[in-house]
mmCIF file of C-alpha atoms in Angstrom:
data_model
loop_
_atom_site.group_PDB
_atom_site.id
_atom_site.type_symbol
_atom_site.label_atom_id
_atom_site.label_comp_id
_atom_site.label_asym_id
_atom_site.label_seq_id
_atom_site.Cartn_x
_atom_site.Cartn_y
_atom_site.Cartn_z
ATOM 1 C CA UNK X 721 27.998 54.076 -17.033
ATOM 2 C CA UNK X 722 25.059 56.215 -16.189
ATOM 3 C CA UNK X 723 25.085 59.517 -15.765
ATOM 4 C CA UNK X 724 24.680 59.543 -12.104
ATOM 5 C CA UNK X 725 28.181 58.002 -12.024
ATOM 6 C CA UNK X 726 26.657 54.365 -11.179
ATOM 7 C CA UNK X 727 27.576 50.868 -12.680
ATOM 8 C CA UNK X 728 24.326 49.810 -14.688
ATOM 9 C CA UNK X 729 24.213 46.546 -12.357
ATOM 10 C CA UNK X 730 23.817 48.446 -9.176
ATOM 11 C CA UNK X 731 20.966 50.642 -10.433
ATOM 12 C CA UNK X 732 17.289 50.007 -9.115
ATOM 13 C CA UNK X 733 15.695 48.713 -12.377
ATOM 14 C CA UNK X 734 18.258 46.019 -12.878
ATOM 15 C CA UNK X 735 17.741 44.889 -9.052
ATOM 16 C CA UNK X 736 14.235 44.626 -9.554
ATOM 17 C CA UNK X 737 14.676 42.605 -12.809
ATOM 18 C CA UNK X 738 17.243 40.106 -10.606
ATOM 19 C CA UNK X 739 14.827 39.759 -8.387
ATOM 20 C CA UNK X 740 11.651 39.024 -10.735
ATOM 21 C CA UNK X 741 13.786 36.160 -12.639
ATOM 22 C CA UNK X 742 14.865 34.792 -8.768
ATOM 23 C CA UNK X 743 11.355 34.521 -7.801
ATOM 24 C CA UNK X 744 10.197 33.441 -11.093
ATOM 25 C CA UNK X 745 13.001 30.274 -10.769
ATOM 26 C CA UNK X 746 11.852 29.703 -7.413
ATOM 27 C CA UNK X 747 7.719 29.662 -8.513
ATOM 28 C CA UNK X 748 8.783 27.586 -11.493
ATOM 29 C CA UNK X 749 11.205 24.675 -8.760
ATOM 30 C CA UNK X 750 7.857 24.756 -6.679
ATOM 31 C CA UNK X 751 5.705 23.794 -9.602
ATOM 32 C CA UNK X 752 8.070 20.820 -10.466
ATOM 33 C CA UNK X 753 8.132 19.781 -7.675
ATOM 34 C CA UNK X 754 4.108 19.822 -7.541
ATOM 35 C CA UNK X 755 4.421 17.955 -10.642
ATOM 36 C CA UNK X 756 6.430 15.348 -9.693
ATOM 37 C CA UNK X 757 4.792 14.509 -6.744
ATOM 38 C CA UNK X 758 1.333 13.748 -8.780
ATOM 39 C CA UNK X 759 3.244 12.133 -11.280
ATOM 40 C CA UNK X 760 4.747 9.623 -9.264
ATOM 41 C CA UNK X 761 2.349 9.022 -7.172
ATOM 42 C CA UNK X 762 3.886 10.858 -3.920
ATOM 43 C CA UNK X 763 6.284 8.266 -3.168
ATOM 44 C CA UNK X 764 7.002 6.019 -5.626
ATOM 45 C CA UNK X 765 7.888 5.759 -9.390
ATOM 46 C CA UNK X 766 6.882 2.546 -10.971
ATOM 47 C CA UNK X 767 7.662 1.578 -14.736
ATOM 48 C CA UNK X 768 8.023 -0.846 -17.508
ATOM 49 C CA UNK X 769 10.353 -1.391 -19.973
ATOM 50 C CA UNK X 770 9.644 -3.728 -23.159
ATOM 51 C CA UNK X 771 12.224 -5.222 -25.583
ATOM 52 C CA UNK X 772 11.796 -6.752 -28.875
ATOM 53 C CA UNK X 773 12.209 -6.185 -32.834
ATOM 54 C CA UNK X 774 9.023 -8.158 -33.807
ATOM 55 C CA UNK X 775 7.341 -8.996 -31.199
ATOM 56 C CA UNK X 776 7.765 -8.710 -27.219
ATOM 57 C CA UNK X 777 10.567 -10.799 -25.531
ATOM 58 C CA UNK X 778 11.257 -9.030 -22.461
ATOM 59 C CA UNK X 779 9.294 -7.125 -19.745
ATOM 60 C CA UNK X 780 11.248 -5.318 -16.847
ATOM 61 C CA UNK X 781 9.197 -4.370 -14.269
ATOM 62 C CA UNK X 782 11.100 -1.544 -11.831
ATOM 63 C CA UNK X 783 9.826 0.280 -8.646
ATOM 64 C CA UNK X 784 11.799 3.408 -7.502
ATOM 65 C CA UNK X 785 11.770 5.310 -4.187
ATOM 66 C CA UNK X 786 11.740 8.733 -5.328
ATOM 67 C CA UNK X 787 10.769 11.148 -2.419
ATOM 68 C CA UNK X 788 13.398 9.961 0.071
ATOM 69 C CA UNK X 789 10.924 7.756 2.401
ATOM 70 C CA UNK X 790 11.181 4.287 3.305
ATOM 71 C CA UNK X 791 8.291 2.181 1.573
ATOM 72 C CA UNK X 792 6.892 -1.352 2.028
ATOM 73 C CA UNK X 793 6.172 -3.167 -1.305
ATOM 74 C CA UNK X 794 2.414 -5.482 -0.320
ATOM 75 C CA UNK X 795 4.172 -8.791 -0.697
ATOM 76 C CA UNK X 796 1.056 -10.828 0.694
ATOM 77 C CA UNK X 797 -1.524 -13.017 -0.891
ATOM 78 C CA UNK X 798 -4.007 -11.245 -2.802
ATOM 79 C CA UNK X 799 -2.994 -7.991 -2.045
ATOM 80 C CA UNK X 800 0.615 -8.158 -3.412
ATOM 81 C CA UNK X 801 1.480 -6.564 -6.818
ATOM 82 C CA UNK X 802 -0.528 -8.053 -10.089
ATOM 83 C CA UNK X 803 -0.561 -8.255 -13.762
ATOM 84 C CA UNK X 804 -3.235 -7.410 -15.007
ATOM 85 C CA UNK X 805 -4.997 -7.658 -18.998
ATOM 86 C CA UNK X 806 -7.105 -5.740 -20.190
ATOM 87 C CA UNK X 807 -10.272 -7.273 -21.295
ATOM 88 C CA UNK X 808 -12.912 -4.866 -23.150
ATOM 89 C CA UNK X 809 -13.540 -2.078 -20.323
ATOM 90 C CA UNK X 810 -12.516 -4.576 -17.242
ATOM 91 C CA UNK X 811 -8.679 -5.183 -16.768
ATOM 92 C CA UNK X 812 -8.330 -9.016 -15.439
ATOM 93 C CA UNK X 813 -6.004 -10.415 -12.743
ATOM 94 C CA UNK X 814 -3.557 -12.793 -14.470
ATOM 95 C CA UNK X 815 -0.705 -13.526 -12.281
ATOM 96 C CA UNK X 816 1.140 -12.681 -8.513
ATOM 97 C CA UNK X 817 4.079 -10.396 -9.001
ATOM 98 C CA UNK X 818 6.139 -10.547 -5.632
ATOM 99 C CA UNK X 819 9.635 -8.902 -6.167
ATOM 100 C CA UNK X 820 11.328 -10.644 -3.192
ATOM 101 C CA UNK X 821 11.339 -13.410 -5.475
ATOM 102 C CA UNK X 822 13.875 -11.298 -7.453
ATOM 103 C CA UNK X 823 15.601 -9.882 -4.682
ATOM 104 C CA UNK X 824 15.156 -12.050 -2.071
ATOM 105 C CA UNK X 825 17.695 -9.200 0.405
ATOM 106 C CA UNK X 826 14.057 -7.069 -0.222
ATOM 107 C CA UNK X 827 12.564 -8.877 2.278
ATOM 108 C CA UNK X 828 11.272 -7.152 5.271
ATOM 109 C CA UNK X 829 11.781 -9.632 7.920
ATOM 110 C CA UNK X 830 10.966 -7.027 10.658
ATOM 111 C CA UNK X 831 7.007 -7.088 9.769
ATOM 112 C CA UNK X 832 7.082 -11.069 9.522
ATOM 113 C CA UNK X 833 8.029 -11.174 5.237
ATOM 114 C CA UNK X 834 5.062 -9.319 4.409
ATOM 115 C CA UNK X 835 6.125 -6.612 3.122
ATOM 116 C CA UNK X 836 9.276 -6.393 0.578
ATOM 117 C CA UNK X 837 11.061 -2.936 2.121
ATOM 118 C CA UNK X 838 12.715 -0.296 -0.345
ATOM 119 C CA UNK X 839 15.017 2.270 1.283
ATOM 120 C CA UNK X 840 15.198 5.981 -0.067
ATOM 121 C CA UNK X 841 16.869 6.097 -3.882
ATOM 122 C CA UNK X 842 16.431 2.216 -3.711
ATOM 123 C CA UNK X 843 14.997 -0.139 -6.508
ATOM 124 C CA UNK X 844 13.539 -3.508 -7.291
ATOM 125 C CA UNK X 845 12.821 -5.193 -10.097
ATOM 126 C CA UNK X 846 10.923 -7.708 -11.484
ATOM 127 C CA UNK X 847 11.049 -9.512 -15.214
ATOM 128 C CA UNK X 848 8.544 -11.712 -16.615
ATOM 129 C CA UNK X 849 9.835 -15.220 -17.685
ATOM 130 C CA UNK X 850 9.938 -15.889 -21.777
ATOM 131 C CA UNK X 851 7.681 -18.877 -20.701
ATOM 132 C CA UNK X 852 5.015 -16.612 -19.455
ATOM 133 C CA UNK X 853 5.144 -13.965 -22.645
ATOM 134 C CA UNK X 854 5.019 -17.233 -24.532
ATOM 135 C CA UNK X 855 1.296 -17.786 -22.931
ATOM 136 C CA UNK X 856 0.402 -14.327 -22.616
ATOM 137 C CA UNK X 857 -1.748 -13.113 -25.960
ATOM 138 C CA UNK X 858 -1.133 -9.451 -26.695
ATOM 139 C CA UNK X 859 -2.857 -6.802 -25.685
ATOM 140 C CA UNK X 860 -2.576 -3.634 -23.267
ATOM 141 C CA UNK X 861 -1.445 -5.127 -19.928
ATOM 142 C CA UNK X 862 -0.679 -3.326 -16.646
ATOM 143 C CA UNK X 863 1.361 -3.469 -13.555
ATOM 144 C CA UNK X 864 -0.852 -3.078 -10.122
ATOM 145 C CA UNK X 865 1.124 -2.282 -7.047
ATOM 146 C CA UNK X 866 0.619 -1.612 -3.192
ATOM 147 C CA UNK X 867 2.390 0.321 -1.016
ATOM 148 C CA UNK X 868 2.469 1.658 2.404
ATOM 149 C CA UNK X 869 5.613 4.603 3.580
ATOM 150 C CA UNK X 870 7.111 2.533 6.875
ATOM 151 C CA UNK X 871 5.903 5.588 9.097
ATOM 152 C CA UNK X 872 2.197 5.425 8.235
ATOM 153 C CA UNK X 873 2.749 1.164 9.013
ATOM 154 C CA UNK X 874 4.100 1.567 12.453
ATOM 155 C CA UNK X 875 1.087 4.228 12.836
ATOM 156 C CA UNK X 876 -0.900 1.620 12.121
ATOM 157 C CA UNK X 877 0.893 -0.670 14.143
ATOM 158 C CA UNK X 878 0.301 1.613 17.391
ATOM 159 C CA UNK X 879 -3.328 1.951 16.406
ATOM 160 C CA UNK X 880 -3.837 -1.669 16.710
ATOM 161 C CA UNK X 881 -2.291 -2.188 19.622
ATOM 162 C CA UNK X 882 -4.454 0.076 21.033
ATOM 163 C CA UNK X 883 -7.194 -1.312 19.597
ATOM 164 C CA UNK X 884 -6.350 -4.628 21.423
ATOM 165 C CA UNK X 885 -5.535 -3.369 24.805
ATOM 166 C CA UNK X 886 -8.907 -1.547 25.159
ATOM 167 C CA UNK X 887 -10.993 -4.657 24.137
ATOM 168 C CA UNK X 888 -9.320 -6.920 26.316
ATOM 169 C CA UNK X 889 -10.323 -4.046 29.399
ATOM 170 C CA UNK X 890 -13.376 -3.563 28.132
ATOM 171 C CA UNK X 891 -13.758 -7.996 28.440
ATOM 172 C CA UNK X 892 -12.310 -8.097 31.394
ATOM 173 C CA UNK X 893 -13.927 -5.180 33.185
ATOM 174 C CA UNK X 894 -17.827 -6.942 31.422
ATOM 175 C CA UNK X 895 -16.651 -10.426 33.216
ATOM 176 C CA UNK X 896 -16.462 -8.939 36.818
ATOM 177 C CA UNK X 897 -19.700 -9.811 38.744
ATOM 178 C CA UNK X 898 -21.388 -7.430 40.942
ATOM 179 C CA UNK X 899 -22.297 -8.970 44.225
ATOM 180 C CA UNK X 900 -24.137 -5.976 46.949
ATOM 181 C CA UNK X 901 -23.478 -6.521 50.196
ATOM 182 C CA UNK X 902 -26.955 -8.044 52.046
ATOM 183 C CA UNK X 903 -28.390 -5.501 54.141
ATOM 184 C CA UNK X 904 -28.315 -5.539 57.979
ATOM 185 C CA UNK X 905 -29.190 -9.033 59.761
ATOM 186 C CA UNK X 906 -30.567 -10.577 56.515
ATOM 187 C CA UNK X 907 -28.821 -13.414 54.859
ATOM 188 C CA UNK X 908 -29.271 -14.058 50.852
ATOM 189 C CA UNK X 909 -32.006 -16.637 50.189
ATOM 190 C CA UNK X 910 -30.892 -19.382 48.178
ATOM 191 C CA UNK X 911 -31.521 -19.788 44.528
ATOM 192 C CA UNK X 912 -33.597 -22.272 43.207
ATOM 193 C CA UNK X 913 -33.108 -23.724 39.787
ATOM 194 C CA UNK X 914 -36.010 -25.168 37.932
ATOM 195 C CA UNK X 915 -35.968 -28.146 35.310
ATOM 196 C CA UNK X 916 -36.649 -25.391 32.470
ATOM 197 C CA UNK X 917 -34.195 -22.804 33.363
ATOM 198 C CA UNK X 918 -31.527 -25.819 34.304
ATOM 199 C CA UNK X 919 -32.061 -26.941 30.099
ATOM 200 C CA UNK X 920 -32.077 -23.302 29.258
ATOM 201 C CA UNK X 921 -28.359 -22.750 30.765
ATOM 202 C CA UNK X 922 -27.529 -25.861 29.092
ATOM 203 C CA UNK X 923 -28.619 -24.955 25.705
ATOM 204 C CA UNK X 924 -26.646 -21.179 26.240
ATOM 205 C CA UNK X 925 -23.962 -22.488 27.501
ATOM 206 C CA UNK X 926 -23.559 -25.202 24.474
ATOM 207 C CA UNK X 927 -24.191 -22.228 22.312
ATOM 208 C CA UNK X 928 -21.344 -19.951 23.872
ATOM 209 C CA UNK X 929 -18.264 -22.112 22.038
ATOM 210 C CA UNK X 930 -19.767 -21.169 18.496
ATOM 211 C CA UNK X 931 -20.024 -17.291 19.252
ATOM 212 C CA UNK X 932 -16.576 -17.086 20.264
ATOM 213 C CA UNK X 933 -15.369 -19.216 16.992
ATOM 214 C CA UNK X 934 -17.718 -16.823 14.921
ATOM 215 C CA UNK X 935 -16.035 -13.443 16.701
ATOM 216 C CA UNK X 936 -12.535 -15.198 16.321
ATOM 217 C CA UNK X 937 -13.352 -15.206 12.199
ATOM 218 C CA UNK X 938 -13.815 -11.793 12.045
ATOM 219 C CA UNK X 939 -10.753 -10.371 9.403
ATOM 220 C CA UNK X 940 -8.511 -8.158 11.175
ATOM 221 C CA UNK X 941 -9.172 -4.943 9.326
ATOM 222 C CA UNK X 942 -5.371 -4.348 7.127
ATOM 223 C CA UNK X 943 -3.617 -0.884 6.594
ATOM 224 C CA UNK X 944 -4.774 1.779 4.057
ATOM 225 C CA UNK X 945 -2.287 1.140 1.209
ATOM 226 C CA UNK X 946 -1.610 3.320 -1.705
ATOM 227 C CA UNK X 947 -2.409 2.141 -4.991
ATOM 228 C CA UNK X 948 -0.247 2.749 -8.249
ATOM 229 C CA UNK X 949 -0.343 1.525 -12.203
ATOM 230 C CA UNK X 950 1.627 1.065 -15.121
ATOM 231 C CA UNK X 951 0.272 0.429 -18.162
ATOM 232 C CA UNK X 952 2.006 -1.097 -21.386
ATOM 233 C CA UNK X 953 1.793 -3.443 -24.623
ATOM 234 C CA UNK X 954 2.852 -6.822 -25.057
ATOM 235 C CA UNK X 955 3.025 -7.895 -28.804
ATOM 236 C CA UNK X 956 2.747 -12.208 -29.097
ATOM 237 C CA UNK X 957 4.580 -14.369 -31.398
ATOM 238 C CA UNK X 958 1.686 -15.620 -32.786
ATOM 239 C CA UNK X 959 0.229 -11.802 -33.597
ATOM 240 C CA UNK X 960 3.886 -11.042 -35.235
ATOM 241 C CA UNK X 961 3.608 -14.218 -37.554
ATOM 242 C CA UNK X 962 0.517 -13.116 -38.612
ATOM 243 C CA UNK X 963 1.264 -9.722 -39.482
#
């Protein structure tokens, strides 16, 4: 005991060390947390997991909802997840990866099976087939995935609607004709068509089908998706003989 007559814990030195190794703890939880989100990508955790003495029989692919928000896994046509090989510098699409196929319950049938949905602390998974490791030749390969959180979709969503609603006033307000009112007493002469302007309404109006079928073709633009990788090794059969 000091000699002031207080416990050592309760003088101001030891306080101020408490408090230096609290706010140290909390700086250091911040940082990890920092961390983690650039690690993972902000939302989502992806990873691969290979098994095999000699050479590479398995591949399990998993995705995992870290952050607590629900995500949308791209499960459409050239834009859902890939595997990918890596050829020289350029990495080359080799097959479709859709993980509804292995969870079919993933499917988000509330945005039309588009999108496969994960709920916070969920996961899915996805394992290649023996018969495609059989044709694969090894090599660094790598898991591309898209993703969207379900808030930024239905942001989206709104957007478009939007988007819609305004276009269809801003038709419908361009297809009202202005007619003036003739002044006093004098009646509106009436108009006279010629042969040449008679042909030349012919030829616009024969013309006025294709612009609509070339402004129907236009791609409706698609939401800003994140993008996230996973890279790993597949050893063949054949390069395992060899050795």
């Amino acid at each position: 005991m000091p000699a002031n007559g207080k416990p050592f814990y309760r003088s101001r030195p030891f306080l101020a060390v408490v408090l230096l190794l609290c706010l140290a703890m909390v700086i250091g939880l911040c940082i990890g947390v920092v961390q983690l989100l650039l690690k993972q990508g902000q939302e989502v955790a992806l990873s691969v997991e290979t098994s095999g003495d000699k050479f590479t029989e398995s591949v399990t692919i998993t995705v995992r909802n870290v952050l607590g928000m629900d995500i949308l896994i791209d499960e459409q046509a050239r834009s859902c997840a890939m595997l990918q090989y890596r050829d020289g510098k350029e990495w080359k699409d080799i097959s479709e990866i859709r993980f509804v196929q292995e969870d079919a319950i993933a499917l988000s049938a509330k945005y039309g099976g588009m999108y496969a949905h994960l709920a916070p602390g969920g996961e899915l998974h996805y394992e290649l087939s023996g018969e495609q490791l059989e044709r694969l030749p090894g090599g660094e390969y790598r898991i591309a995935i898209r993703y969207i959180s379900e808030n930024e979709y239905i942001d989206y969503l709104y957007a478009r609607a939007r988007e819609i609603e305004a276009s269809l006033d801003e038709a419908e307000n361009s297809s009202e004709p202005e007619v003036s009112a003739p002044e006093d007493g004098d009646s509106l002469p009436a108009e006279v068509t010629t042969p040449s302007e008679s042909a030349e309404n012919t030829e616009e109006d024969a013309s006025a089908p294709e612009e609509s079928l070339d402004a129907g073709d236009k791609e409706v633009p698609s939401p800003e998706t994140q993008l996230l990788y996973a890279e790993f090794i597949i050893i063949s059969k054949s390069d395992s003989n060899a050795d």
